[in-house]
C-alpha positions as a LaTeX table, in Angstrom:
\begin{tabular}{lrrr}
\hline
Residue & $x$ (\AA) & $y$ (\AA) & $z$ (\AA) \\
\hline
Met1 & 109.34 & 181.55 & 46.25 \\
Lys2 & 111.58 & 179.00 & 44.56 \\
Met3 & 111.35 & 175.44 & 45.81 \\
Met4 & 114.53 & 173.34 & 45.82 \\
Arg5 & 114.51 & 169.61 & 45.35 \\
Thr6 & 115.05 & 167.82 & 48.63 \\
Asn7 & 116.51 & 164.49 & 49.65 \\
Arg8 & 114.02 & 161.96 & 50.98 \\
Ser9 & 116.27 & 161.49 & 54.03 \\
Ser10 & 114.96 & 164.83 & 55.26 \\
Thr11 & 111.42 & 163.47 & 55.52 \\
Ala12 & 111.65 & 162.49 & 59.20 \\
Thr13 & 113.21 & 165.80 & 60.24 \\
Ala14 & 110.67 & 167.78 & 58.24 \\
Gly15 & 107.82 & 165.77 & 59.71 \\
His16 & 109.06 & 166.35 & 63.25 \\
Leu17 & 109.35 & 170.10 & 62.59 \\
Cys18 & 105.78 & 170.27 & 61.29 \\
Leu19 & 104.47 & 168.26 & 64.26 \\
Leu20 & 106.32 & 170.51 & 66.70 \\
Leu21 & 104.76 & 173.62 & 65.17 \\
Leu22 & 101.31 & 172.11 & 65.51 \\
Leu23 & 101.84 & 171.02 & 69.11 \\
Leu24 & 103.15 & 174.43 & 70.12 \\
Thr25 & 100.18 & 176.20 & 68.60 \\
Arg26 & 97.64 & 173.60 & 69.76 \\
Asp27 & 95.87 & 174.29 & 66.49 \\
Thr28 & 93.27 & 171.66 & 65.49 \\
Val29 & 92.44 & 173.20 & 62.12 \\
Ala30 & 96.09 & 173.44 & 61.15 \\
Phe31 & 96.55 & 169.83 & 62.18 \\
Gln32 & 93.68 & 168.73 & 59.96 \\
Leu33 & 94.98 & 170.77 & 57.04 \\
Thr34 & 98.52 & 169.43 & 57.43 \\
Lys35 & 97.28 & 165.88 & 57.84 \\
Ser36 & 95.57 & 166.14 & 54.46 \\
Ala37 & 98.50 & 167.79 & 52.68 \\
Asn38 & 99.83 & 164.50 & 51.34 \\
Ser39 & 96.59 & 163.61 & 49.58 \\
Ile40 & 96.18 & 167.15 & 48.29 \\
Phe41 & 99.56 & 167.29 & 46.60 \\
Ser42 & 99.54 & 163.72 & 45.30 \\
Gln43 & 95.93 & 163.60 & 44.12 \\
Arg44 & 95.40 & 167.26 & 43.05 \\
Arg45 & 92.49 & 167.68 & 45.42 \\
Ile46 & 90.99 & 170.56 & 47.36 \\
His47 & 90.84 & 170.90 & 51.16 \\
His48 & 89.29 & 173.78 & 53.08 \\
Gly49 & 89.38 & 175.98 & 49.99 \\
Ala50 & 92.89 & 175.08 & 48.82 \\
Ile51 & 93.29 & 174.33 & 45.13 \\
Ile52 & 96.39 & 172.63 & 43.78 \\
Ser53 & 96.39 & 172.70 & 40.01 \\
Ser54 & 99.42 & 170.54 & 39.32 \\
Arg55 & 100.78 & 167.32 & 40.77 \\
Cys56 & 103.76 & 167.41 & 43.07 \\
Asp57 & 105.69 & 164.76 & 44.93 \\
Cys58 & 107.96 & 167.10 & 46.88 \\
Val59 & 108.21 & 166.27 & 50.61 \\
Phe60 & 109.54 & 169.71 & 51.47 \\
Leu61 & 106.56 & 171.40 & 49.82 \\
Arg62 & 104.18 & 169.44 & 52.02 \\
Val63 & 105.95 & 170.75 & 55.11 \\
Val64 & 105.83 & 174.30 & 53.74 \\
Tyr65 & 102.10 & 173.86 & 53.11 \\
Gly66 & 101.56 & 173.00 & 56.79 \\
Ala67 & 103.55 & 176.03 & 57.90 \\
Ile68 & 101.70 & 178.30 & 55.47 \\
Cys69 & 98.41 & 177.09 & 56.92 \\
Leu70 & 99.55 & 178.21 & 60.36 \\
Val71 & 100.33 & 181.68 & 59.07 \\
Val72 & 97.50 & 182.24 & 56.60 \\
Lys73 & 94.72 & 181.19 & 58.96 \\
Arg74 & 95.93 & 183.82 & 61.43 \\
Ile75 & 95.48 & 186.63 & 58.91 \\
Tyr76 & 92.37 & 188.36 & 60.13 \\
Asp77 & 91.08 & 191.69 & 59.02 \\
Lys78 & 89.42 & 192.95 & 62.21 \\
Lys79 & 88.47 & 196.25 & 60.68 \\
Lys80 & 86.31 & 194.62 & 58.03 \\
Asn81 & 85.46 & 191.70 & 60.32 \\
His82 & 86.14 & 189.00 & 57.79 \\
Tyr83 & 88.70 & 186.37 & 56.95 \\
Phe84 & 90.45 & 186.82 & 53.68 \\
Thr85 & 92.66 & 184.75 & 51.46 \\
Leu86 & 95.97 & 185.49 & 49.87 \\
Ser87 & 95.23 & 187.08 & 46.52 \\
Ser88 & 97.97 & 185.06 & 44.89 \\
Leu89 & 100.45 & 182.70 & 46.48 \\
Thr90 & 102.71 & 181.33 & 43.77 \\
Leu91 & 105.02 & 178.40 & 44.32 \\
Tyr92 & 107.49 & 176.99 & 41.85 \\
Thr93 & 107.51 & 173.24 & 42.26 \\
Ile94 & 109.10 & 170.21 & 40.70 \\
Asn95 & 106.72 & 168.55 & 38.25 \\
Ala96 & 106.21 & 164.91 & 39.23 \\
Asn97 & 106.50 & 163.86 & 35.61 \\
Ser98 & 109.80 & 165.63 & 34.91 \\
Arg99 & 112.89 & 166.36 & 37.00 \\
Asn100 & 114.01 & 169.16 & 34.72 \\
Arg101 & 110.80 & 171.13 & 34.26 \\
Ser102 & 109.02 & 173.27 & 36.83 \\
Ser103 & 105.36 & 174.23 & 36.91 \\
Glu104 & 103.73 & 177.26 & 38.44 \\
Thr105 & 100.96 & 176.44 & 40.92 \\
Thr106 & 98.52 & 178.96 & 42.34 \\
Ile107 & 97.09 & 178.19 & 45.76 \\
Arg108 & 94.19 & 179.89 & 47.47 \\
Met109 & 93.34 & 178.79 & 50.95 \\
Thr110 & 90.87 & 179.71 & 53.67 \\
Ala111 & 89.00 & 177.67 & 56.22 \\
Ala112 & 85.92 & 179.89 & 56.02 \\
Ile113 & 82.81 & 178.38 & 54.42 \\
Gly114 & 80.19 & 180.55 & 52.75 \\
Phe115 & 76.45 & 179.98 & 52.44 \\
Ile116 & 74.10 & 182.03 & 50.25 \\
Gly117 & 70.34 & 181.56 & 50.61 \\
Leu118 & 68.64 & 180.78 & 53.93 \\
Gly119 & 65.18 & 179.91 & 52.66 \\
Ile120 & 63.16 & 176.75 & 53.25 \\
Met121 & 66.07 & 174.55 & 52.16 \\
Gly122 & 69.10 & 176.69 & 52.86 \\
Glu123 & 68.37 & 177.31 & 56.52 \\
Gly124 & 68.35 & 173.60 & 57.32 \\
Met125 & 71.42 & 172.90 & 55.20 \\
Ala126 & 73.46 & 175.70 & 56.75 \\
Ala127 & 72.41 & 174.56 & 60.21 \\
Arg128 & 73.75 & 171.09 & 59.48 \\
Leu129 & 77.16 & 172.55 & 58.63 \\
Ile130 & 77.10 & 174.09 & 62.10 \\
Thr131 & 75.76 & 171.16 & 64.12 \\
Glu132 & 77.99 & 168.64 & 62.36 \\
Asn133 & 81.09 & 170.74 & 63.16 \\
Ile134 & 81.95 & 171.50 & 59.55 \\
Ala135 & 81.87 & 175.26 & 60.10 \\
Gly136 & 81.41 & 177.83 & 62.84 \\
Gln137 & 83.36 & 176.03 & 65.53 \\
Ser138 & 86.06 & 178.67 & 65.97 \\
Glu139 & 87.20 & 182.04 & 64.69 \\
Asp140 & 89.42 & 180.16 & 62.26 \\
Thr141 & 86.53 & 178.25 & 60.65 \\
Pro142 & 83.55 & 180.63 & 60.48 \\
Leu143 & 80.35 & 180.15 & 58.52 \\
Ile144 & 79.84 & 183.27 & 56.42 \\
Ile145 & 76.25 & 183.89 & 55.34 \\
Trp146 & 74.03 & 186.16 & 53.24 \\
Asn147 & 70.35 & 186.10 & 52.34 \\
Arg148 & 68.19 & 188.42 & 50.28 \\
Thr149 & 66.01 & 188.95 & 53.36 \\
Gly150 & 68.56 & 190.04 & 55.94 \\
Ser151 & 66.41 & 189.24 & 58.96 \\
Lys152 & 66.82 & 185.54 & 58.23 \\
Cys153 & 70.58 & 185.88 & 58.66 \\
Thr154 & 70.10 & 187.59 & 62.01 \\
Ala155 & 67.67 & 184.91 & 63.16 \\
Phe156 & 70.08 & 182.19 & 62.06 \\
Gln157 & 72.97 & 183.80 & 63.92 \\
Glu158 & 70.83 & 184.13 & 67.06 \\
Arg159 & 69.91 & 180.47 & 66.81 \\
Phe160 & 73.56 & 179.55 & 67.32 \\
Pro161 & 74.86 & 182.24 & 69.72 \\
Asp162 & 77.99 & 180.29 & 70.68 \\
Lys163 & 79.06 & 179.63 & 67.07 \\
His164 & 81.20 & 181.75 & 64.81 \\
Ile165 & 78.79 & 182.99 & 62.16 \\
Ile166 & 79.52 & 186.13 & 60.14 \\
Ile167 & 76.80 & 188.01 & 58.26 \\
Lys168 & 77.85 & 189.78 & 55.08 \\
Glu169 & 76.28 & 192.68 & 53.21 \\
Ser170 & 76.24 & 190.97 & 49.82 \\
Ala171 & 76.79 & 187.70 & 48.01 \\
Lys172 & 80.00 & 189.17 & 46.62 \\
Asp173 & 81.34 & 189.69 & 50.14 \\
Val174 & 80.59 & 186.07 & 51.04 \\
Ile175 & 82.49 & 184.74 & 48.03 \\
Glu176 & 85.47 & 186.99 & 48.69 \\
Ala177 & 85.70 & 185.93 & 52.33 \\
Ser178 & 85.25 & 182.18 & 51.76 \\
Gly179 & 87.17 & 179.42 & 50.07 \\
Thr180 & 84.14 & 177.27 & 49.28 \\
Thr181 & 80.63 & 178.74 & 49.07 \\
Phe182 & 77.30 & 176.91 & 48.87 \\
Ser183 & 74.33 & 178.60 & 47.23 \\
Ile184 & 70.69 & 177.60 & 47.04 \\
Leu185 & 68.11 & 180.08 & 45.77 \\
Ser186 & 64.45 & 179.40 & 45.10 \\
Thr187 & 63.96 & 180.28 & 41.43 \\
Pro188 & 65.97 & 180.73 & 38.22 \\
Glu189 & 65.13 & 184.44 & 38.34 \\
Ala190 & 66.44 & 184.86 & 41.88 \\
Ser191 & 69.53 & 182.83 & 41.07 \\
Lys192 & 70.30 & 184.89 & 37.97 \\
Ser193 & 69.85 & 188.17 & 39.83 \\
Val194 & 72.10 & 187.18 & 42.73 \\
Phe195 & 74.69 & 185.62 & 40.45 \\
Glu196 & 75.02 & 188.46 & 37.94 \\
Gly197 & 74.40 & 191.50 & 40.13 \\
Asp198 & 77.05 & 194.16 & 40.80 \\
Asp199 & 77.40 & 192.75 & 44.34 \\
Gly200 & 76.61 & 189.22 & 43.28 \\
Val201 & 78.34 & 185.87 & 43.25 \\
Leu202 & 80.31 & 186.33 & 40.04 \\
Ala203 & 81.61 & 189.73 & 41.16 \\
Gly204 & 83.31 & 188.02 & 44.10 \\
Val205 & 84.87 & 185.15 & 42.17 \\
Ser206 & 88.62 & 185.17 & 41.67 \\
Glu207 & 91.39 & 182.63 & 41.20 \\
Gly208 & 90.82 & 179.53 & 43.32 \\
Lys209 & 87.29 & 180.23 & 44.57 \\
Cys210 & 84.95 & 177.22 & 44.75 \\
Ile211 & 81.21 & 177.58 & 44.16 \\
Val212 & 78.71 & 174.78 & 44.85 \\
Asp213 & 75.21 & 175.57 & 43.57 \\
Cys214 & 72.44 & 173.40 & 45.05 \\
Ala215 & 69.42 & 175.01 & 43.37 \\
Thr216 & 67.19 & 173.41 & 40.76 \\
Leu217 & 67.59 & 175.48 & 37.62 \\
Ala218 & 67.52 & 174.96 & 33.89 \\
Glu219 & 70.51 & 173.12 & 32.46 \\
Glu220 & 71.51 & 176.24 & 30.51 \\
Asp221 & 71.59 & 178.26 & 33.74 \\
Met222 & 74.06 & 175.88 & 35.35 \\
Lys223 & 76.27 & 175.84 & 32.26 \\
Arg224 & 76.26 & 179.63 & 32.07 \\
Met225 & 77.37 & 179.91 & 35.70 \\
Asp226 & 80.06 & 177.29 & 35.22 \\
Ser227 & 81.51 & 179.10 & 32.20 \\
Ala228 & 81.49 & 182.48 & 33.95 \\
Ile229 & 83.11 & 181.14 & 37.12 \\
Thr230 & 85.83 & 179.13 & 35.41 \\
Ala231 & 86.63 & 182.10 & 33.15 \\
Lys232 & 87.60 & 184.03 & 36.29 \\
Gly233 & 89.73 & 181.20 & 37.66 \\
Gly234 & 87.11 & 179.69 & 39.97 \\
Thr235 & 85.79 & 176.13 & 40.16 \\
Phe236 & 82.15 & 175.07 & 39.95 \\
Leu237 & 80.17 & 172.09 & 41.21 \\
Glu238 & 76.56 & 171.65 & 40.18 \\
Ala239 & 74.80 & 169.96 & 43.13 \\
Pro240 & 70.99 & 170.18 & 43.11 \\
Val241 & 69.38 & 168.32 & 45.99 \\
Ser242 & 66.55 & 165.82 & 46.13 \\
Gly243 & 64.53 & 166.40 & 49.29 \\
Ser244 & 62.50 & 169.10 & 50.99 \\
Lys245 & 62.43 & 171.06 & 54.25 \\
Gly246 & 62.42 & 168.01 & 56.53 \\
Pro247 & 65.38 & 166.21 & 54.91 \\
Ala248 & 67.30 & 169.52 & 54.78 \\
Ala249 & 66.89 & 169.92 & 58.53 \\
Thr250 & 67.78 & 166.30 & 59.34 \\
Gly251 & 70.68 & 165.97 & 56.91 \\
Thr252 & 69.01 & 163.37 & 54.68 \\
Leu253 & 69.12 & 165.14 & 51.32 \\
Ile254 & 70.45 & 163.48 & 48.18 \\
Phe255 & 73.02 & 165.47 & 46.18 \\
Leu256 & 73.02 & 165.06 & 42.39 \\
Cys257 & 76.34 & 166.44 & 41.18 \\
Ala258 & 78.29 & 167.28 & 38.05 \\
Gly259 & 81.21 & 169.53 & 37.21 \\
Ser260 & 84.38 & 169.63 & 39.26 \\
Lys261 & 85.34 & 166.11 & 40.35 \\
Glu262 & 88.00 & 167.62 & 42.59 \\
Ile263 & 85.53 & 169.60 & 44.65 \\
Phe264 & 83.13 & 166.67 & 44.85 \\
Ser265 & 85.81 & 164.22 & 45.99 \\
Thr266 & 86.92 & 166.58 & 48.74 \\
Ile267 & 83.55 & 167.57 & 50.20 \\
Glu268 & 81.63 & 164.34 & 49.63 \\
Thr269 & 82.44 & 162.77 & 53.00 \\
Ser270 & 82.46 & 166.01 & 54.97 \\
His271 & 80.27 & 168.91 & 53.84 \\
Leu272 & 77.87 & 166.89 & 51.69 \\
Ala273 & 77.71 & 164.08 & 54.24 \\
Ala274 & 76.73 & 166.60 & 56.92 \\
Met275 & 73.81 & 167.81 & 54.80 \\
Gly276 & 72.76 & 164.62 & 53.03 \\
Lys277 & 72.45 & 160.87 & 53.24 \\
Ala278 & 73.81 & 160.23 & 49.73 \\
Ser279 & 75.77 & 162.00 & 47.01 \\
His280 & 76.05 & 160.99 & 43.36 \\
Phe281 & 78.50 & 162.29 & 40.76 \\
Phe282 & 77.20 & 161.93 & 37.20 \\
Ser283 & 79.71 & 163.68 & 34.97 \\
Glu284 & 82.41 & 166.30 & 34.76 \\
Glu285 & 80.15 & 168.00 & 32.23 \\
Val286 & 77.88 & 170.47 & 34.00 \\
Gly287 & 74.20 & 169.84 & 33.32 \\
Tyr288 & 73.96 & 166.18 & 34.23 \\
Gly289 & 73.11 & 166.95 & 37.86 \\
Thr290 & 70.20 & 169.11 & 36.74 \\
Arg291 & 69.00 & 166.43 & 34.33 \\
Ala292 & 68.92 & 163.91 & 37.17 \\
Lys293 & 67.04 & 166.32 & 39.44 \\
Leu294 & 64.40 & 167.07 & 36.80 \\
Val295 & 63.79 & 163.36 & 36.22 \\
Val296 & 63.26 & 162.87 & 39.96 \\
Asn297 & 61.01 & 165.89 & 40.49 \\
Ser298 & 58.85 & 165.34 & 37.42 \\
Leu299 & 58.21 & 161.78 & 38.58 \\
Met300 & 57.49 & 162.98 & 42.12 \\
Gly301 & 55.00 & 165.59 & 40.92 \\
Thr302 & 53.26 & 163.05 & 38.70 \\
Met303 & 53.02 & 160.63 & 41.62 \\
Met304 & 51.50 & 163.36 & 43.79 \\
Ala305 & 48.91 & 164.31 & 41.17 \\
Ala306 & 47.95 & 160.65 & 40.68 \\
Tyr307 & 47.78 & 160.12 & 44.44 \\
Gly308 & 45.45 & 163.09 & 44.77 \\
Glu309 & 43.17 & 161.68 & 42.09 \\
Gly310 & 43.20 & 158.28 & 43.79 \\
Leu311 & 42.21 & 159.75 & 47.15 \\
Ala312 & 39.54 & 161.90 & 45.48 \\
Leu313 & 38.08 & 158.80 & 43.82 \\
Ala314 & 38.13 & 156.85 & 47.07 \\
Gly315 & 36.23 & 159.58 & 48.89 \\
Ala316 & 33.75 & 160.07 & 46.05 \\
Val317 & 32.70 & 156.39 & 46.04 \\
Gly318 & 32.25 & 156.16 & 49.79 \\
Leu319 & 35.58 & 154.63 & 50.87 \\
Asp320 & 37.31 & 155.81 & 54.02 \\
Cys321 & 40.43 & 157.71 & 52.87 \\
Asp322 & 42.41 & 156.94 & 56.02 \\
Thr323 & 41.82 & 153.23 & 55.49 \\
Met324 & 42.82 & 153.53 & 51.84 \\
Ile325 & 46.04 & 155.32 & 52.83 \\
Glu326 & 46.81 & 152.33 & 55.08 \\
Val327 & 46.00 & 149.88 & 52.30 \\
Ile328 & 48.31 & 151.73 & 49.90 \\
Ser329 & 51.11 & 151.68 & 52.49 \\
Gln330 & 50.88 & 147.88 & 52.75 \\
Gly331 & 51.24 & 147.06 & 49.06 \\
Ala332 & 53.73 & 147.26 & 46.23 \\
Ile333 & 52.92 & 150.94 & 45.57 \\
Ala334 & 53.87 & 152.00 & 49.11 \\
Ser335 & 55.85 & 155.23 & 49.14 \\
Pro336 & 57.36 & 157.34 & 51.93 \\
Met337 & 55.84 & 160.37 & 50.21 \\
Tyr338 & 52.37 & 158.84 & 50.26 \\
Ala339 & 52.72 & 157.86 & 53.91 \\
Leu340 & 53.86 & 161.36 & 54.87 \\
Lys341 & 51.51 & 163.44 & 52.74 \\
Gly342 & 48.36 & 161.31 & 52.69 \\
Pro343 & 47.09 & 161.92 & 56.27 \\
Lys344 & 47.71 & 165.67 & 55.87 \\
Met345 & 46.01 & 165.83 & 52.48 \\
Val346 & 42.73 & 164.38 & 53.72 \\
Lys347 & 42.81 & 167.01 & 56.50 \\
His348 & 43.57 & 169.72 & 53.92 \\
Asp349 & 46.83 & 170.51 & 55.73 \\
His350 & 49.32 & 171.77 & 53.16 \\
Ala351 & 51.86 & 173.61 & 55.30 \\
Pro352 & 54.74 & 174.16 & 52.86 \\
Asn353 & 57.78 & 171.92 & 52.86 \\
Phe354 & 58.13 & 172.09 & 49.09 \\
Pro355 & 55.96 & 174.91 & 47.68 \\
Leu356 & 53.64 & 174.00 & 44.82 \\
Lys357 & 54.98 & 176.84 & 42.67 \\
His358 & 58.47 & 175.40 & 42.91 \\
Ala359 & 57.26 & 171.89 & 42.13 \\
His360 & 55.52 & 173.19 & 39.03 \\
Lys361 & 58.63 & 175.09 & 37.98 \\
Asp362 & 60.64 & 171.85 & 38.08 \\
Met363 & 57.95 & 169.91 & 36.21 \\
Lys364 & 57.86 & 172.53 & 33.47 \\
Leu365 & 61.65 & 172.40 & 33.14 \\
Ala366 & 61.42 & 168.60 & 32.89 \\
Ser367 & 58.75 & 168.83 & 30.19 \\
Asp368 & 60.96 & 171.19 & 28.20 \\
Leu369 & 63.91 & 168.82 & 28.65 \\
Ala370 & 61.83 & 165.88 & 27.40 \\
Lys371 & 60.77 & 167.83 & 24.32 \\
Ser372 & 64.37 & 168.71 & 23.50 \\
Ala373 & 65.36 & 165.05 & 23.94 \\
Gly374 & 62.48 & 163.80 & 21.80 \\
Val375 & 61.01 & 161.69 & 24.62 \\
Glu376 & 57.35 & 160.70 & 24.96 \\
Phe377 & 56.23 & 162.53 & 28.10 \\
Ser378 & 52.44 & 162.77 & 27.81 \\
Val379 & 51.63 & 161.37 & 31.26 \\
Met380 & 54.00 & 163.74 & 33.02 \\
Asp381 & 52.96 & 166.61 & 30.75 \\
Gln382 & 49.37 & 166.08 & 31.91 \\
Ala383 & 50.48 & 166.18 & 35.54 \\
Glu384 & 52.41 & 169.39 & 34.82 \\
Ala385 & 49.21 & 170.88 & 33.39 \\
Val386 & 47.29 & 170.07 & 36.58 \\
Phe387 & 50.01 & 171.70 & 38.69 \\
Arg388 & 49.98 & 174.73 & 36.41 \\
Glu389 & 46.23 & 175.11 & 36.80 \\
Ala390 & 46.57 & 174.87 & 40.59 \\
Arg391 & 49.37 & 177.42 & 40.63 \\
Glu392 & 47.49 & 179.90 & 38.47 \\
Asp393 & 44.13 & 179.54 & 40.26 \\
Lys394 & 43.88 & 182.81 & 42.20 \\
Asp395 & 40.71 & 181.74 & 43.99 \\
Leu396 & 42.29 & 178.50 & 45.16 \\
Asn397 & 45.45 & 180.40 & 46.19 \\
Val398 & 47.73 & 177.41 & 46.81 \\
Ala399 & 50.89 & 178.44 & 44.92 \\
Asp400 & 52.77 & 179.00 & 48.18 \\
Glu401 & 51.30 & 175.95 & 49.89 \\
Asp402 & 52.95 & 172.53 & 49.84 \\
Phe403 & 52.87 & 170.75 & 46.49 \\
Ser404 & 50.39 & 168.30 & 48.03 \\
Ala405 & 47.84 & 171.13 & 47.60 \\
Val406 & 47.42 & 169.95 & 43.99 \\
Phe407 & 44.87 & 167.69 & 45.70 \\
Glu408 & 42.65 & 170.73 & 46.21 \\
Lys409 & 42.66 & 171.42 & 42.47 \\
Val410 & 41.74 & 167.78 & 41.78 \\
Leu411 & 38.83 & 168.04 & 44.22 \\
Gly412 & 37.73 & 171.31 & 42.67 \\
Lys413 & 37.64 & 169.82 & 39.16 \\
Ser414 & 35.77 & 166.71 & 40.31 \\
Lys415 & 32.01 & 166.44 & 39.92 \\
Lys416 & 30.08 & 167.25 & 43.06 \\
\hline
\end{tabular}
């Protein structure tokens, strides 16, 4: 539709009309969307899946946006049991930089949030979106989920029987039904398969779709996904997380982001804040989030290997390991990881929060990154070798145990 320039004297009347519509419908979601319309149009940001690709300072358009929200969010395909977006809503608006030129803006909007991957990390993260009232609170704001093992979706849905959670048959279906979709899969192989499959993530991407990938992958993997998504008109945010099962469940993860600044700015204080205690944006160039994550995880793995050797030495020379764990906690080398893992390690309790095989995968990726950057990495390379030996030791069989199980490999290699 063609938008006409309006006189600013109509602002009050337009505002009253929009408010009246919201009061009559008693619609909380529409109110939130309309309330944010000003910042969306003036700052080119995204809100609940809406993407505005050009600046606009037109008061009338803001009112129309609020009215559109009321209509679009009511569109519900009961037969397919999913919310869908307008395939293409084109508005002709006045460019803020020129009174005589118009620009074509494509908007895609939906309040539905998607989540792909309900494993050790994803289950806790998705649950936080529910418990923190980001998604699933009404039929208008469902959480739409998919997992390679379907039973996990059913279990998740049963965990929140009073919430609006929709299970889809494929990753493609999740993307098509959602405005913004989060994805976190365990390995580069799993991620590639789900992303590129016939019913995968990329197959569901179209103009205006937003994808936030929270997995730890190789930098090239993230860049490949970004290129493929943007080529189809979507937007991509790289957002690997620092933290394990516990922080995922308690909402204390740390997001390490790169890519779309617009997505990040919009979800930082809502979606990301519900799932994490901190979020960092490194660059609009995809890859920097992964680099940050590999630095963190390679250091963490090296610390764990060294800690295991320290405890093994303490026990071998007759020191009480519990006392040594206390001593370590009181000095300059105190670490939350040591305090959490130490007591379990000496009891040989390695129930998985962060599987050893995944820790080794990250350490190997970090070693490869260091080589490509020409960085001396011999200490961390040695730690990676110890993790690799533990992962490949079939008799030890700790690949699926917590990464603290590297301690068992250290003990096994020690002299009796």
